[in-house]
Short mmCIF file of C-alpha atoms in Angstrom, two decimals:
data_model
loop_
_atom_site.label_atom_id
_atom_site.label_comp_id
_atom_site.label_asym_id
_atom_site.label_seq_id
_atom_site.Cartn_x
_atom_site.Cartn_y
_atom_site.Cartn_z
CA UNK A 1245 -60.59 -57.62 -15.32
CA UNK A 1246 -57.07 -58.40 -16.46
CA UNK A 1247 -55.61 -55.22 -17.92
CA UNK A 1248 -52.34 -54.44 -19.69
CA UNK A 1249 -49.99 -55.52 -16.85
CA UNK A 1250 -51.80 -58.82 -16.20
CA UNK A 1251 -52.13 -59.58 -19.90
CA UNK A 1252 -48.44 -58.82 -20.46
CA UNK A 1253 -47.45 -61.25 -17.70
CA UNK A 1254 -49.81 -63.91 -19.04
CA UNK A 1255 -48.23 -63.54 -22.48
CA UNK A 1256 -44.71 -63.93 -21.07
CA UNK A 1257 -45.77 -67.12 -19.27
CA UNK A 1258 -47.45 -68.50 -22.39
CA UNK A 1259 -44.44 -67.73 -24.57
CA UNK A 1260 -42.23 -69.96 -22.43
CA UNK A 1261 -44.75 -72.80 -22.54
CA UNK A 1262 -46.56 -72.88 -25.90
CA UNK A 1263 -44.57 -70.81 -28.39
CA UNK A 1264 -43.47 -73.29 -31.06
CA UNK A 1265 -45.70 -76.01 -29.63
CA UNK A 1266 -48.36 -77.70 -31.73
CA UNK A 1267 -51.99 -77.30 -30.71
CA UNK A 1268 -53.40 -80.82 -30.54
CA UNK A 1269 -56.98 -79.84 -29.82
CA UNK A 1270 -59.49 -77.45 -28.30
CA UNK A 1271 -62.06 -78.70 -25.78
CA UNK A 1272 -65.11 -76.66 -24.88
CA UNK A 1273 -66.83 -77.16 -21.54
CA UNK A 1274 -69.19 -74.27 -22.28
CA UNK A 1275 -70.03 -73.95 -25.99
CA UNK A 1276 -71.20 -70.36 -25.56
CA UNK A 1277 -67.65 -69.16 -24.87
CA UNK A 1278 -66.88 -69.70 -28.58
CA UNK A 1279 -68.28 -66.74 -30.51
CA UNK A 1280 -67.35 -67.79 -34.06
CA UNK A 1281 -68.29 -70.68 -36.33
CA UNK A 1282 -65.57 -70.56 -38.99
CA UNK A 1283 -62.92 -71.81 -38.69
CA UNK A 1284 -63.94 -74.71 -36.48
CA UNK A 1285 -61.85 -75.78 -33.46
CA UNK A 1286 -60.85 -78.96 -35.32
CA UNK A 1287 -59.42 -76.83 -38.17
CA UNK A 1288 -56.74 -75.44 -35.85
CA UNK A 1289 -55.54 -78.78 -34.51
CA UNK A 1290 -52.10 -79.75 -35.78
CA UNK A 1291 -50.93 -76.16 -36.24
CA UNK A 1292 -48.00 -74.78 -34.23
CA UNK A 1293 -48.13 -71.53 -32.26
CA UNK A 1294 -45.94 -68.99 -34.07
CA UNK A 1295 -46.65 -65.91 -31.96
CA UNK A 1296 -48.47 -64.53 -28.94
CA UNK A 1297 -49.47 -60.91 -28.68
CA UNK A 1298 -51.79 -58.47 -26.98
CA UNK A 1299 -54.56 -56.55 -28.75
CA UNK A 1300 -56.05 -54.20 -26.17
CA UNK A 1301 -57.00 -56.46 -23.27
CA UNK A 1302 -57.21 -59.50 -25.54
CA UNK A 1303 -54.63 -62.27 -25.79
CA UNK A 1304 -53.96 -63.47 -29.32
CA UNK A 1305 -52.31 -66.76 -30.24
CA UNK A 1306 -51.11 -66.87 -33.84
CA UNK A 1307 -50.92 -70.31 -35.46
CA UNK A 1308 -49.50 -71.67 -38.66
CA UNK A 1309 -51.80 -71.36 -41.63
CA UNK A 1310 -52.90 -67.81 -40.82
CA UNK A 1311 -55.15 -68.83 -37.91
CA UNK A 1312 -55.66 -66.77 -34.75
CA UNK A 1313 -57.16 -67.55 -31.36
CA UNK A 1314 -58.41 -64.36 -29.70
CA UNK A 1315 -59.27 -64.62 -26.02
CA UNK A 1316 -60.95 -61.89 -23.98
CA UNK A 1317 -60.99 -62.81 -20.29
CA UNK A 1318 -63.35 -59.96 -19.41
CA UNK A 1319 -64.07 -59.51 -15.68
CA UNK A 1320 -63.64 -62.95 -14.13
CA UNK A 1321 -61.83 -65.01 -16.78
CA UNK A 1322 -58.47 -66.56 -15.88
CA UNK A 1323 -55.93 -69.08 -17.18
CA UNK A 1324 -54.49 -72.18 -15.54
CA UNK A 1325 -51.57 -74.25 -16.80
CA UNK A 1326 -52.25 -77.94 -16.20
CA UNK A 1327 -50.75 -81.31 -17.07
CA UNK A 1328 -51.30 -82.43 -20.65
CA UNK A 1329 -54.81 -83.74 -21.15
CA UNK A 1330 -55.97 -82.61 -17.69
CA UNK A 1331 -59.68 -82.40 -17.03
CA UNK A 1332 -61.22 -78.97 -17.43
CA UNK A 1333 -61.94 -77.54 -13.93
CA UNK A 1334 -65.53 -78.18 -12.94
CA UNK A 1335 -68.16 -75.41 -12.69
CA UNK A 1336 -65.81 -72.58 -13.60
CA UNK A 1337 -64.11 -74.30 -16.55
CA UNK A 1338 -64.85 -72.90 -20.02
CA UNK A 1339 -62.31 -74.44 -22.38
CA UNK A 1340 -58.96 -76.16 -22.71
CA UNK A 1341 -56.22 -75.75 -25.29
CA UNK A 1342 -54.21 -78.94 -25.48
CA UNK A 1343 -50.50 -79.22 -26.28
CA UNK A 1344 -48.10 -82.14 -25.92
CA UNK A 1345 -46.36 -80.43 -22.99
CA UNK A 1346 -49.46 -79.25 -21.12
CA UNK A 1347 -52.99 -77.91 -21.21
CA UNK A 1348 -54.01 -74.28 -21.00
CA UNK A 1349 -57.36 -74.16 -19.19
CA UNK A 1350 -59.62 -71.14 -19.37
CA UNK A 1351 -61.93 -70.51 -16.40
CA UNK A 1352 -64.46 -67.90 -15.34
CA UNK A 1353 -65.78 -67.41 -11.83
CA UNK A 1354 -69.35 -66.36 -11.08
CA UNK A 1355 -72.57 -67.00 -12.96
CA UNK A 1356 -72.27 -64.36 -15.67
CA UNK A 1357 -70.42 -65.65 -18.71
CA UNK A 1358 -68.65 -62.75 -20.41
CA UNK A 1359 -65.29 -64.24 -21.39
CA UNK A 1360 -65.00 -65.14 -25.05
CA UNK A 1361 -62.98 -67.05 -27.64
CA UNK A 1362 -62.87 -66.07 -31.30
CA UNK A 1363 -61.22 -68.36 -33.85
CA UNK A 1364 -60.15 -66.32 -36.85
CA UNK A 1365 -58.61 -66.76 -40.26
CA UNK A 1366 -56.38 -64.01 -41.65
CA UNK A 1367 -55.03 -60.62 -40.59
CA UNK A 1368 -58.10 -58.71 -41.72
CA UNK A 1369 -60.32 -60.67 -39.35
CA UNK A 1370 -57.88 -59.96 -36.50
CA UNK A 1371 -57.82 -56.23 -37.22
CA UNK A 1372 -61.56 -56.09 -36.54
CA UNK A 1373 -60.78 -56.80 -32.86
CA UNK A 1374 -58.41 -53.84 -32.52
CA UNK A 1375 -60.28 -50.82 -31.14
CA UNK A 1376 -57.50 -48.51 -32.31
CA UNK A 1377 -56.15 -47.09 -29.05
CA UNK A 1378 -52.49 -46.11 -28.91
CA UNK A 1379 -49.92 -48.19 -27.06
CA UNK A 1380 -48.89 -45.85 -24.27
CA UNK A 1381 -45.61 -47.67 -23.62
CA UNK A 1382 -44.57 -46.88 -27.19
CA UNK A 1383 -46.19 -43.46 -27.61
CA UNK A 1384 -44.39 -40.14 -27.50
CA UNK A 1385 -45.65 -37.35 -25.20
CA UNK A 1386 -47.10 -35.63 -28.26
CA UNK A 1387 -48.98 -38.74 -29.38
CA UNK A 1388 -50.31 -39.24 -25.86
CA UNK A 1389 -51.51 -35.63 -25.61
CA UNK A 1390 -53.13 -35.86 -29.05
CA UNK A 1391 -55.05 -39.02 -28.11
CA UNK A 1392 -56.11 -37.48 -24.81
CA UNK A 1393 -57.50 -34.36 -26.46
CA UNK A 1394 -59.26 -36.20 -29.28
CA UNK A 1395 -62.55 -36.21 -27.38
CA UNK A 1396 -63.80 -34.16 -24.46
CA UNK A 1397 -64.22 -36.62 -21.60
CA UNK A 1398 -63.23 -36.97 -17.98
CA UNK A 1399 -59.71 -38.30 -17.51
CA UNK A 1400 -61.14 -41.51 -16.06
CA UNK A 1401 -63.25 -42.16 -19.13
CA UNK A 1402 -60.49 -41.16 -21.55
CA UNK A 1403 -57.90 -43.49 -20.03
CA UNK A 1404 -60.32 -46.42 -20.15
CA UNK A 1405 -61.57 -45.74 -23.69
CA UNK A 1406 -60.06 -48.49 -25.91
CA UNK A 1407 -60.40 -46.21 -28.95
CA UNK A 1408 -57.93 -43.81 -27.32
CA UNK A 1409 -55.63 -45.96 -25.18
CA UNK A 1410 -54.97 -49.68 -25.46
CA UNK A 1411 -55.18 -52.00 -22.47
CA UNK A 1412 -56.04 -49.62 -19.61
CA UNK A 1413 -59.13 -50.36 -17.55
CA UNK A 1414 -60.84 -49.42 -14.34
CA UNK A 1415 -58.14 -50.53 -11.90
CA UNK A 1416 -55.03 -49.03 -13.44
CA UNK A 1417 -56.74 -45.79 -14.44
CA UNK A 1418 -57.34 -45.20 -10.71
CA UNK A 1419 -53.70 -45.92 -9.93
CA UNK A 1420 -52.45 -43.73 -12.77
CA UNK A 1421 -54.55 -40.74 -11.76
CA UNK A 1422 -53.47 -41.07 -8.13
CA UNK A 1423 -49.82 -41.11 -9.12
CA UNK A 1424 -50.38 -38.12 -11.42
CA UNK A 1425 -52.23 -36.24 -8.64
CA UNK A 1426 -55.17 -35.55 -10.95
CA UNK A 1427 -58.90 -35.74 -10.39
CA UNK A 1428 -60.68 -38.55 -12.24
CA UNK A 1429 -63.36 -36.02 -13.23
CA UNK A 1430 -61.01 -33.42 -14.70
CA UNK A 1431 -61.72 -32.96 -18.39
CA UNK A 1432 -59.18 -34.31 -20.85
CA UNK A 1433 -59.20 -31.09 -22.88
CA UNK A 1434 -58.48 -28.87 -19.86
CA UNK A 1435 -54.99 -30.10 -18.95
CA UNK A 1436 -52.12 -27.65 -18.93
CA UNK A 1437 -48.69 -28.73 -20.14
CA UNK A 1438 -47.46 -29.73 -16.67
CA UNK A 1439 -50.57 -31.82 -15.96
CA UNK A 1440 -50.38 -33.55 -19.34
CA UNK A 1441 -46.70 -34.37 -18.76
CA UNK A 1442 -47.47 -35.74 -15.27
CA UNK A 1443 -50.24 -37.91 -16.65
CA UNK A 1444 -48.02 -39.24 -19.45
CA UNK A 1445 -45.22 -40.13 -17.02
CA UNK A 1446 -47.63 -41.60 -14.46
CA UNK A 1447 -49.33 -43.78 -17.07
CA UNK A 1448 -46.10 -45.30 -18.30
CA UNK A 1449 -44.46 -45.68 -14.89
CA UNK A 1450 -47.58 -47.20 -13.27
CA UNK A 1451 -48.00 -49.82 -15.99
CA UNK A 1452 -44.27 -50.58 -16.05
CA UNK A 1453 -44.07 -50.91 -12.27
CA UNK A 1454 -47.02 -53.29 -12.13
CA UNK A 1455 -45.69 -55.47 -14.93
CA UNK A 1456 -42.46 -55.77 -12.93
CA UNK A 1457 -44.34 -56.51 -9.67
CA UNK A 1458 -46.58 -59.18 -11.18
CA UNK A 1459 -43.64 -60.76 -12.99
CA UNK A 1460 -41.66 -60.92 -9.74
CA UNK A 1461 -44.59 -62.43 -7.85
CA UNK A 1462 -44.99 -65.25 -10.36
CA UNK A 1463 -41.31 -66.01 -10.85
CA UNK A 1464 -41.04 -69.19 -12.90
CA UNK A 1465 -44.54 -70.32 -11.93
CA UNK A 1466 -47.56 -69.78 -14.12
CA UNK A 1467 -49.22 -66.55 -12.92
CA UNK A 1468 -52.26 -66.98 -10.71
CA UNK A 1469 -54.56 -64.64 -8.78
CA UNK A 1470 -54.35 -61.95 -11.42
CA UNK A 1471 -57.37 -60.02 -10.20
CA UNK A 1472 -58.61 -56.45 -10.52
CA UNK A 1473 -57.65 -55.81 -6.87
CA UNK A 1474 -53.93 -56.29 -6.56
CA UNK A 1475 -52.29 -56.21 -3.17
CA UNK A 1476 -50.19 -53.08 -2.96
CA UNK A 1477 -52.43 -50.81 -5.02
CA UNK A 1478 -52.60 -47.24 -3.75
CA UNK A 1479 -56.31 -46.51 -4.13
CA UNK A 1480 -58.15 -48.98 -6.34
CA UNK A 1481 -60.27 -51.35 -4.27
CA UNK A 1482 -59.21 -49.60 -1.04
CA UNK A 1483 -62.30 -47.54 -0.22
CA UNK A 1484 -62.12 -46.19 3.32
CA UNK A 1485 -58.54 -47.32 3.84
CA UNK A 1486 -55.72 -44.79 4.32
CA UNK A 1487 -54.00 -43.38 1.26
CA UNK A 1488 -50.40 -44.69 1.37
CA UNK A 1489 -49.07 -41.19 0.60
CA UNK A 1490 -51.07 -38.91 2.90
CA UNK A 1491 -53.14 -41.16 5.17
CA UNK A 1492 -56.53 -39.70 4.21
CA UNK A 1493 -59.31 -42.26 3.64
CA UNK A 1494 -59.66 -43.37 0.04
CA UNK A 1495 -62.91 -42.16 -1.53
CA UNK A 1496 -65.03 -43.65 -4.30
CA UNK A 1497 -67.61 -42.81 -6.93
CA UNK A 1498 -70.09 -45.54 -7.85
CA UNK A 1499 -71.71 -45.53 -11.27
CA UNK A 1500 -73.61 -48.56 -12.58
CA UNK A 1501 -71.24 -51.51 -12.04
CA UNK A 1502 -68.08 -49.41 -11.97
CA UNK A 1503 -66.29 -47.81 -9.06
CA UNK A 1504 -63.71 -45.05 -9.21
CA UNK A 1505 -61.33 -44.80 -6.28
CA UNK A 1506 -59.27 -41.71 -5.48
CA UNK A 1507 -57.66 -39.76 -2.68
CA UNK A 1508 -59.39 -36.43 -2.13
CA UNK A 1509 -56.38 -34.90 -0.39
CA UNK A 1510 -53.87 -35.93 -3.08
CA UNK A 1511 -56.04 -35.50 -6.16
CA UNK A 1512 -58.90 -33.04 -5.64
CA UNK A 1513 -57.63 -30.53 -3.10
CA UNK A 1514 -59.60 -32.19 -0.31
CA UNK A 1515 -62.93 -32.01 -2.17
CA UNK A 1516 -65.07 -35.14 -2.23
CA UNK A 1517 -66.50 -35.85 -5.67
CA UNK A 1518 -70.24 -36.37 -5.88
CA UNK A 1519 -71.32 -39.99 -5.90
CA UNK A 1520 -74.42 -40.06 -8.12
CA UNK A 1521 -76.31 -42.55 -5.99
CA UNK A 1522 -75.50 -41.22 -2.51
CA UNK A 1523 -75.36 -37.52 -3.33
CA UNK A 1524 -78.82 -37.62 -4.89
CA UNK A 1525 -80.15 -39.41 -1.82
CA UNK A 1526 -78.49 -37.17 0.76
CA UNK A 1527 -78.73 -33.88 -1.21
CA UNK A 1528 -77.70 -31.06 1.15
CA UNK A 1529 -76.41 -33.55 3.70
CA UNK A 1530 -73.77 -34.85 1.24
CA UNK A 1531 -70.33 -34.04 2.74
CA UNK A 1532 -68.42 -31.89 0.26
CA UNK A 1533 -64.91 -32.14 1.72
CA UNK A 1534 -62.73 -34.38 3.86
CA UNK A 1535 -63.17 -31.94 6.75
CA UNK A 1536 -66.87 -32.75 6.76
CA UNK A 1537 -66.29 -36.45 7.33
CA UNK A 1538 -63.12 -36.55 9.40
#
């Protein structure tokens, strides 16, 4: 799922292409991607794009007349920048936003359709899509600590809670916690001052570094291959591979459809965290530390 770094890079690319441009039309290849009925797509045609912003993991295009286009790419949604009037990509194509200078195509791989488009009228309607999490790149250490301690959760859950922090998801929470040298299962209310400061610095530096990396990879081209598994990540998506800092194999916890990746040596003092599925199956045979599996 595109998270804050990917969304930020998408927004930069869109600003250079459609800011100030007039939307000439919206084409829907899959009508179910549109989750609103008023205003209609035709109502937005002829209005220029006056701003592009991020709300959580959503990309918002602001148009003249108080209209907004809110796009949530979810897990497999992506953008493509095509020639003006280009055909919507087959099978994976969801919609196209047409401008005189090009077409922004929205696609989604796989069979599950989760990506969405909301067409809105007015600021109040847009505010309903803001879950209220703080912007960590703008927050002070005190604001960060306050948001973290608002509810008693694991650090993994807290970082990915959109009511607490805006734009952080499964992938970058793993990278943040690895950089901070903190367990994903440590409770948010149990951090000492040094741990809280490390987490604050790691959150901001991880997101900033990845924005810079993704921006450099794209250059002047429209960004592509913005996936949840970025080449160069330390732990996320690297189960069983060596940690780049200590060489120990990256571990994981699987819960429902989500995976948490971490380095036991760097983050948990060598202790392997219990995977609900495997640990229940293996019981006493579940290896508790890296020494038991190495």
